[in-house]
XYZ file of C-alpha atoms in Angstrom:
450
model
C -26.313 39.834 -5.210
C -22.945 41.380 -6.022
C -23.801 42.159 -9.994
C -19.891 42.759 -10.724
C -19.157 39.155 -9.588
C -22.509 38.056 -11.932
C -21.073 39.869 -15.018
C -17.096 38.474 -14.722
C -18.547 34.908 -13.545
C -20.987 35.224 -16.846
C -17.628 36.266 -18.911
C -15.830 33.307 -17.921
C -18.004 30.432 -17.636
C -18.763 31.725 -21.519
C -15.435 30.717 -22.588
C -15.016 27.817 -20.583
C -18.647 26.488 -22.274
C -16.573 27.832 -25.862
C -14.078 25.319 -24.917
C -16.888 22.810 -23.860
C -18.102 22.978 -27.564
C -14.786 23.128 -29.207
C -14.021 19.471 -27.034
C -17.428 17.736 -27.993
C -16.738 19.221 -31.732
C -13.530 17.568 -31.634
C -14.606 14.155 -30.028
C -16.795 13.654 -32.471
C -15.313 14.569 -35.172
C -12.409 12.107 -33.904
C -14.626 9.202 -32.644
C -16.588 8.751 -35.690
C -13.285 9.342 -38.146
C -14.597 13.186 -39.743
C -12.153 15.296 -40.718
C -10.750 17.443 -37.409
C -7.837 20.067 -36.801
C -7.062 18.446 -33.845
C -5.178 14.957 -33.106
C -6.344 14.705 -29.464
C -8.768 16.888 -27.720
C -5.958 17.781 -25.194
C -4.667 19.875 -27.526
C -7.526 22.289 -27.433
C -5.810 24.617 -24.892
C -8.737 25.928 -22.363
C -9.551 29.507 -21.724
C -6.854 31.685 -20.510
C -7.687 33.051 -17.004
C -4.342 35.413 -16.744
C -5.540 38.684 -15.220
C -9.352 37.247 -14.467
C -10.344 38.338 -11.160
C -13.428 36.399 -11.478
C -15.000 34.387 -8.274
C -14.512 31.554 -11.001
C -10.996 31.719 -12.164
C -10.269 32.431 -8.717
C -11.681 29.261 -8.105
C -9.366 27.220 -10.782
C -6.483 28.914 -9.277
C -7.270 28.242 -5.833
C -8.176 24.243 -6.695
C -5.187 23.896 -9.074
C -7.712 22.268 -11.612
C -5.692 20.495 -14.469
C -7.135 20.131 -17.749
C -9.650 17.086 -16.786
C -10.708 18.750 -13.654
C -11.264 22.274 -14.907
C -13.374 20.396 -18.167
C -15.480 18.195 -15.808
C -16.588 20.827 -14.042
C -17.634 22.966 -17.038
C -19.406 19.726 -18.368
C -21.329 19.589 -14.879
C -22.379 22.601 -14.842
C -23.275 22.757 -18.724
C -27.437 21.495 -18.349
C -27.563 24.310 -15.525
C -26.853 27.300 -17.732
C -26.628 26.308 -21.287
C -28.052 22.630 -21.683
C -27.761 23.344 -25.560
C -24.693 22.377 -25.777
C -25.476 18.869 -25.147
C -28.139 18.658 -27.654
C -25.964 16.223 -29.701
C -25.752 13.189 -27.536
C -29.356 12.800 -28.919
C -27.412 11.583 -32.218
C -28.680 7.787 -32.496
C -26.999 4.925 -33.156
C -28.761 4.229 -36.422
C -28.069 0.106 -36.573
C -29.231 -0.716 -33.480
C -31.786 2.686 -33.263
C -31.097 4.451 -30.154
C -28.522 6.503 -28.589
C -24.856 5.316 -28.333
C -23.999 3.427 -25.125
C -20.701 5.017 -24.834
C -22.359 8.887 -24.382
C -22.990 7.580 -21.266
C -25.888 10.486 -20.187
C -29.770 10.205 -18.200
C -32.801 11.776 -19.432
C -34.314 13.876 -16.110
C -38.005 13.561 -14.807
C -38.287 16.961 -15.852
C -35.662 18.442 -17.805
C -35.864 17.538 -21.361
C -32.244 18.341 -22.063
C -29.441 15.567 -22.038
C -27.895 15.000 -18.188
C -24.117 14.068 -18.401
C -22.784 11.399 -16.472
C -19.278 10.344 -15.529
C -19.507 8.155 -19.221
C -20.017 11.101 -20.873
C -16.870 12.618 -19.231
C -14.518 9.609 -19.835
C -16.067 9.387 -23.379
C -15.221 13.071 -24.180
C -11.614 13.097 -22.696
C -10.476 8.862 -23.193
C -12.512 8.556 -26.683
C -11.237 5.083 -26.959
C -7.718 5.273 -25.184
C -7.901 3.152 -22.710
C -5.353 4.311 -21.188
C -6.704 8.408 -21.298
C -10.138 6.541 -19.953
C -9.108 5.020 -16.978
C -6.868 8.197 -16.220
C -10.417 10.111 -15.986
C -12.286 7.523 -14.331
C -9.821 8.265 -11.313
C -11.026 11.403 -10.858
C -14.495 9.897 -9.603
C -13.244 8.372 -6.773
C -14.620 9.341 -3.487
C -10.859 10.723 -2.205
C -10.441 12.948 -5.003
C -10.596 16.785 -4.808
C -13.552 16.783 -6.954
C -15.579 15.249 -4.478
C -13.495 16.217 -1.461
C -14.709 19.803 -1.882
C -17.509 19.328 -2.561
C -17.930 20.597 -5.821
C -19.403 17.383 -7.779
C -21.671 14.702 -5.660
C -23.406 11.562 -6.846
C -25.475 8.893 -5.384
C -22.823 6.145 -4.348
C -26.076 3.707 -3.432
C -26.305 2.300 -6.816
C -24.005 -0.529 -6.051
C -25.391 -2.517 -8.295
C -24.924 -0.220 -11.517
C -21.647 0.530 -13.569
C -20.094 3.416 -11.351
C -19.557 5.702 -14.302
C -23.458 5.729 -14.901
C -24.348 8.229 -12.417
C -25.109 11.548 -13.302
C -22.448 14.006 -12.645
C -24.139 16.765 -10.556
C -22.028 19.660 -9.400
C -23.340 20.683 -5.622
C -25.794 23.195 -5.171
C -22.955 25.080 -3.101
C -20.595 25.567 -6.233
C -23.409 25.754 -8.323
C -24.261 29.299 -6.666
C -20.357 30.116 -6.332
C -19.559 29.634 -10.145
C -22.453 31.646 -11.278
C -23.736 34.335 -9.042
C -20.479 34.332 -6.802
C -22.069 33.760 -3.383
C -21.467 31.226 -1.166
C -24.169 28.984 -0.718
C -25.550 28.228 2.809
C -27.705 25.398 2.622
C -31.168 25.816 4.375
C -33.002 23.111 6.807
C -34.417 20.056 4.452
C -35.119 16.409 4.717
C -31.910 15.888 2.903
C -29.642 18.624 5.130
C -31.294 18.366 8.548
C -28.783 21.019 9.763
C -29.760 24.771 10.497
C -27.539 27.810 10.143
C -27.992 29.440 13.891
C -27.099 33.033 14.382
C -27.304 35.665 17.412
C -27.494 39.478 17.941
C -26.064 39.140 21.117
C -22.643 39.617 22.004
C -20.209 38.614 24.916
C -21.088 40.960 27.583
C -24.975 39.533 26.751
C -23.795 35.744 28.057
C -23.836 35.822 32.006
C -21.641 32.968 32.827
C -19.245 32.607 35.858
C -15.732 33.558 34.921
C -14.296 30.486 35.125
C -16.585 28.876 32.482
C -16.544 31.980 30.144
C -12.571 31.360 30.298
C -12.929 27.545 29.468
C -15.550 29.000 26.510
C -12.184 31.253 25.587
C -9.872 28.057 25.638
C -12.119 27.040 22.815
C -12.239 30.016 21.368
C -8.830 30.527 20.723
C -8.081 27.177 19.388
C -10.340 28.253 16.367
C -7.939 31.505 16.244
C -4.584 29.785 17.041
C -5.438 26.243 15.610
C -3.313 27.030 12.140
C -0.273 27.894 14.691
C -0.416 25.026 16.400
C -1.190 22.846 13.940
C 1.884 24.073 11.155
C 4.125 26.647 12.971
C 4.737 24.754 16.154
C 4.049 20.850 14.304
C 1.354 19.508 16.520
C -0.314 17.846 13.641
C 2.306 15.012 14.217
C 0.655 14.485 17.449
C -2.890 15.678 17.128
C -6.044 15.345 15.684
C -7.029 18.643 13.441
C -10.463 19.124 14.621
C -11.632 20.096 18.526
C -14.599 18.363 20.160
C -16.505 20.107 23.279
C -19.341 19.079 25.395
C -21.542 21.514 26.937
C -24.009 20.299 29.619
C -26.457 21.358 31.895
C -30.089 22.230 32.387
C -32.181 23.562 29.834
C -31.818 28.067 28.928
C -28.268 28.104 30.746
C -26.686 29.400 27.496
C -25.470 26.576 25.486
C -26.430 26.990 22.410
C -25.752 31.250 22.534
C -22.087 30.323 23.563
C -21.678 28.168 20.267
C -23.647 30.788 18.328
C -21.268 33.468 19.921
C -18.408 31.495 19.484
C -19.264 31.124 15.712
C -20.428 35.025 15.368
C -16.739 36.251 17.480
C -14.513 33.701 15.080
C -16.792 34.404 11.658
C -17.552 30.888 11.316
C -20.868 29.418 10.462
C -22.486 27.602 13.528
C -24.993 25.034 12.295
C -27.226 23.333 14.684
C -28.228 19.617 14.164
C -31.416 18.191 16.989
C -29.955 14.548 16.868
C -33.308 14.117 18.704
C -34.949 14.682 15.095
C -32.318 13.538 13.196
C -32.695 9.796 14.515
C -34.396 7.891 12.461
C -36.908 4.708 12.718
C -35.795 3.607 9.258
C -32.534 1.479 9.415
C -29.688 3.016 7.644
C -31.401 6.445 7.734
C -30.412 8.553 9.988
C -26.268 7.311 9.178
C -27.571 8.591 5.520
C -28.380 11.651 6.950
C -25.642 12.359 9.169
C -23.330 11.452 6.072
C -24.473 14.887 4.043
C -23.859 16.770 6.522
C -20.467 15.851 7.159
C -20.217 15.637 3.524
C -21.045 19.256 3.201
C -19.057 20.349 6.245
C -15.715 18.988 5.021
C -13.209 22.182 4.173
C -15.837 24.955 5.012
C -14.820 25.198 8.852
C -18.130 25.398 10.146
C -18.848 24.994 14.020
C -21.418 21.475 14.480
C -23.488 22.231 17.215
C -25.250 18.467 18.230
C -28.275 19.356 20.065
C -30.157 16.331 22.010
C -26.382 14.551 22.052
C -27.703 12.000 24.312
C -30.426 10.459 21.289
C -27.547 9.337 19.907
C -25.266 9.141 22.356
C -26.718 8.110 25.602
C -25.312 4.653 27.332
C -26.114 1.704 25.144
C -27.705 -1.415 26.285
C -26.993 -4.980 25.129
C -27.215 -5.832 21.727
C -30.373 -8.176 21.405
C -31.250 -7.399 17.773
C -30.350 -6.483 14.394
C -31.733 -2.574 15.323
C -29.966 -2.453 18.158
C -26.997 -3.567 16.037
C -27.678 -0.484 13.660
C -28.162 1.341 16.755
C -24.652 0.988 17.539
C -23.373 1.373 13.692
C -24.628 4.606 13.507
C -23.401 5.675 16.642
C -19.879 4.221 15.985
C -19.925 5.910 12.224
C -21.276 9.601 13.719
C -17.981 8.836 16.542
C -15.500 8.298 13.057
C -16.704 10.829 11.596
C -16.298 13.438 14.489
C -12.548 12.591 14.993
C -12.192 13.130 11.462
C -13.821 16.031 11.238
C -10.948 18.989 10.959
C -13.159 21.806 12.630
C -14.796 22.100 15.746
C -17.490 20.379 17.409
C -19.486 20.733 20.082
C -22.457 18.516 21.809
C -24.754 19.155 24.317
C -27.023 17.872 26.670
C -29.035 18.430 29.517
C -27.494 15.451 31.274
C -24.313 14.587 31.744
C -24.894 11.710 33.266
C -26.779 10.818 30.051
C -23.967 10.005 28.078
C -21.908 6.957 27.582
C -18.688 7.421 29.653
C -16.647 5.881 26.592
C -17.662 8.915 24.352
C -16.563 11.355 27.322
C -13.130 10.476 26.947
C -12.965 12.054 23.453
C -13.691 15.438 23.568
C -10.969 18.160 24.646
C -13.308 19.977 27.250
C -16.410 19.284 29.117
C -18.314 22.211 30.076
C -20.614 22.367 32.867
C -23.954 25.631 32.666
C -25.194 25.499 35.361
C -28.118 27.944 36.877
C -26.795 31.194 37.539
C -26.778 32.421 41.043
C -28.556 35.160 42.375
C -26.070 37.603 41.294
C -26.166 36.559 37.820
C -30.103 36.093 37.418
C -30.026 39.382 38.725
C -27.812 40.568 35.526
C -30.117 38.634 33.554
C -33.350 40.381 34.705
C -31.486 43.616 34.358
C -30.719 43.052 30.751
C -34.015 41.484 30.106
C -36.353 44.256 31.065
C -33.233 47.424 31.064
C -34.464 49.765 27.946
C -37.357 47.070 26.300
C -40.005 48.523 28.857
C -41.044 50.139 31.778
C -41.543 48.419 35.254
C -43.911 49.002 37.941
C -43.253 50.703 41.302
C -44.264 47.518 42.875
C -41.010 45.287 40.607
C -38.191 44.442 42.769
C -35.209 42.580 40.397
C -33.213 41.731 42.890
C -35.786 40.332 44.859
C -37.596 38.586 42.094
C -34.220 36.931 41.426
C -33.291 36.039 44.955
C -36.748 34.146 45.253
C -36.770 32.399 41.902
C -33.834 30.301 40.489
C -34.739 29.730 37.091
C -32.764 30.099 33.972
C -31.494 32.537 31.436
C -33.831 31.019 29.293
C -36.559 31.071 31.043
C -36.130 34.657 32.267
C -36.565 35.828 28.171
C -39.932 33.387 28.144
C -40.964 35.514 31.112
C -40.133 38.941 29.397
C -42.133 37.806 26.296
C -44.849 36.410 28.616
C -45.519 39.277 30.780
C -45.203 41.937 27.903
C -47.884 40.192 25.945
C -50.311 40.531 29.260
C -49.204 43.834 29.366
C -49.617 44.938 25.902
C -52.815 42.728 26.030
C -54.477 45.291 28.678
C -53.790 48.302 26.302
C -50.711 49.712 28.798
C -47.351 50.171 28.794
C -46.029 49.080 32.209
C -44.640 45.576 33.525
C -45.966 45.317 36.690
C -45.504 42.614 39.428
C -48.150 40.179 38.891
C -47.256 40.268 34.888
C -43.890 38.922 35.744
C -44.884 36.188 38.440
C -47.645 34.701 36.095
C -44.940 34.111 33.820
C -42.819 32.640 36.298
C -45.841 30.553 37.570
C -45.896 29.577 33.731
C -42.314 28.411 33.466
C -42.659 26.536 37.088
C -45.307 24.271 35.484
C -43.047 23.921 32.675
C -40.977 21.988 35.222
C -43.829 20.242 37.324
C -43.082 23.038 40.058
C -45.367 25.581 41.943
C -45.125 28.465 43.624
């Protein structure tokens, strides 16, 4: 943790919780007719952030946050760092004996503090302007900035509820931002079934045939030239923002290490999503859960790597009942909200064939892997085995790869394999049979002998 960004972000979000307490103070004071400095609580002028370099004010500059914006936020992240502020909306309405309607607020499961909701908001800017309340009510709708970044979420599923009583939770992404300064990367969960994929590998480590490594680069520099295109030379009049690829071919050919490279050479995030998991056997579910991670995707640029594509995507039947109708809702919302999605995408399969042709026609390029040849198995058992450990007189690469054609993948489930057997025995050399038991092993993988 960077401790200078911790000590400016503490400095500021201080003085923007100051200003917090000077609003409430004010609303109050107004609502219930006490005596108050202030006529409106828009003239309480919020925090100057001239000269603040912190990730914070950075962050107001960078939004544009107006007055409302930059005070919802504070209020949403209030019960996170100082839920004492809020302490009053536990004032009670004493005719009627409980607390006023118009606070709007939630009590949680487990914190005991008050939870703001979008009320509480409108309450604390509109008072009882109806005009200054439906201004901030606005600013909950799901096209606004607000929630197009991002930076404050609520459950929309509560159709049957006023839509100002849900609670106004800022993400756990700007959560971590406004505070400690870090960008949050979200890890694997029920409710983000998405996994940040890295690589130590490089380039020179993915043996592909040149002509596919330079339909890889095609991709590759859209991601660098895509601004270009897009505003310099005024392609967004014609085309979509985002890029979708489809990688297929048999299993270990080096799909998923060209998206992780891809990802690792541009300095994007690649996040990997099985759509084989992500399916679900619960109608509406697995729409849900393709949903937040779209939701979280928006404006970061990540690369979404669809693993399995053909769960979701493989050629639909006849609709005979109401889950096959689902079936095809969920595949037709995932297809919206690829072409929507500004960044790049990529889905792959072992099967072409699997796929509905009507999906094929909308991704930019199709890229075949397929097995390497013996020339490039024989690169792959070079960099495999080169420098990790010693061989035995009796190991012949090139002949070992001439005689087997199996995968890249396969080839590093052999190295582990036969280096276990070896370390097993108490030496230090790869011999022969080590290496063909493993192939043996990744044969019956595949229903094959040797």
């Amino acid at each position: 943790m960077d401790m200078s960004n911790l000590k400016k972000n503490s400095s500021t979000i201080s003085r923007e919780l100051k200003w917090l307490a000077d609003i409430i103070d004010a609303r109050f004071r107004l609502y219930f007719n006490h005596e108050c400095e202030y006529e409106s609580v828009f003239d309480i002028s919020p925090p100057s952030i001239e000269g603040d370099d912190s990730v914070y004010a950075r962050c107001i500059k960078a939004l544009k946050w107006d007055f409302a914006e930059r005070f919802i936020v504070v209020l949403a992240l209030s019960p996170h760092v100082l839920p004492a502020v809020l302490d009053v909306f536990f004032t009670k309405n004493v005719v009627y004996d409980r607390v006023y309607t118009e606070f709007g607020g939630l009590k949680g499961a487990k914190h005991s503090g008050f939870i703001p909701t979008c009320e509480t908001a409108v309450f604390l800017l509109g008072g009882r302007n109806m005009e200054d309340r439906l201004s901030v009510m606005k600013l909950f709708e799901q096209d606004q900035p607000l929630f197009n970044y991002n930076i404050l979420k609520f459950n929309r599923d509560n159709v049957d509820e006023p839509m100002l009583s849900n609670a106004l939770n800022i993400s756990r992404e700007y959560l971590n931002y406004l505070t400690n300064g870090e960008k949050y990367k979200p890890d694997f969960s029920t409710n983000f079934p998405a996994k940040l994929i890295t690589t130590p590998l490089d380039w020179e480590d993915l043996v592909l045939d040149k002509n596919i490594l330079q339909e890889v680069f095609e991709l590759k520099a859209w991601i660098k030239h895509k601004k270009t295109l897009m505003e310099t030379w005024g392609l967004k009049k014609l085309i979509k923002p985002g890029y979708r690829a489809l990688f297929h071919g048999p299993p270990g050919t080096g799909k998923t290490l060209t998206a992780t490279l891809l990802g690792k050479s541009t300095e994007l995030d690649v996040y990997r999503i099985d759509l084989s998991q992500l399916v679900s056997k619960y109608i509406g579910e697995t729409e849900k859960n393709l949903a937040n991670i779209f939701d979280q995707a928006e404006n970061k640029n990540w690369i979404l790597f669809f693993d399995e594509a053909d769960a979701l995507f493989g050629k639909r039947s006849v609709t005979s009942d109401a889950k096959d109708r689902y079936a095809n809702q969920e595949i037709a919302y995932l297809l919206q909200r690829i072409e929507d999605y500004p960044g790049v995408i990529i889905l792959a399969t072992n099967l072409k064939a699997n796929i509905d042709s009507a999906f094929s026609r909308r991704f930019q390029s199709i890229i075949y892997f397929p097995l390497p040849n013996v020339e490039q198995r024989l690169a792959l058992w070079e960099n495999a085995f080169l420098d990790k450990c010693k061989l035995g007189p009796d190991v012949d690469l090139l002949e070992i790869a001439t005689e087997h054609e199996i995968s890249g993948g396969a080839i590093i489930n052999v190295l582990r394999s036969s280096s276990l057997s070896t370390l097993s025995r108490g030496e230090d050399t790869v011999n022969l049979q080590d290496i063909l038991k493993g192939i043996r092993k990744e044969y019956r993988k595949e229903g094959k002998t040797i």
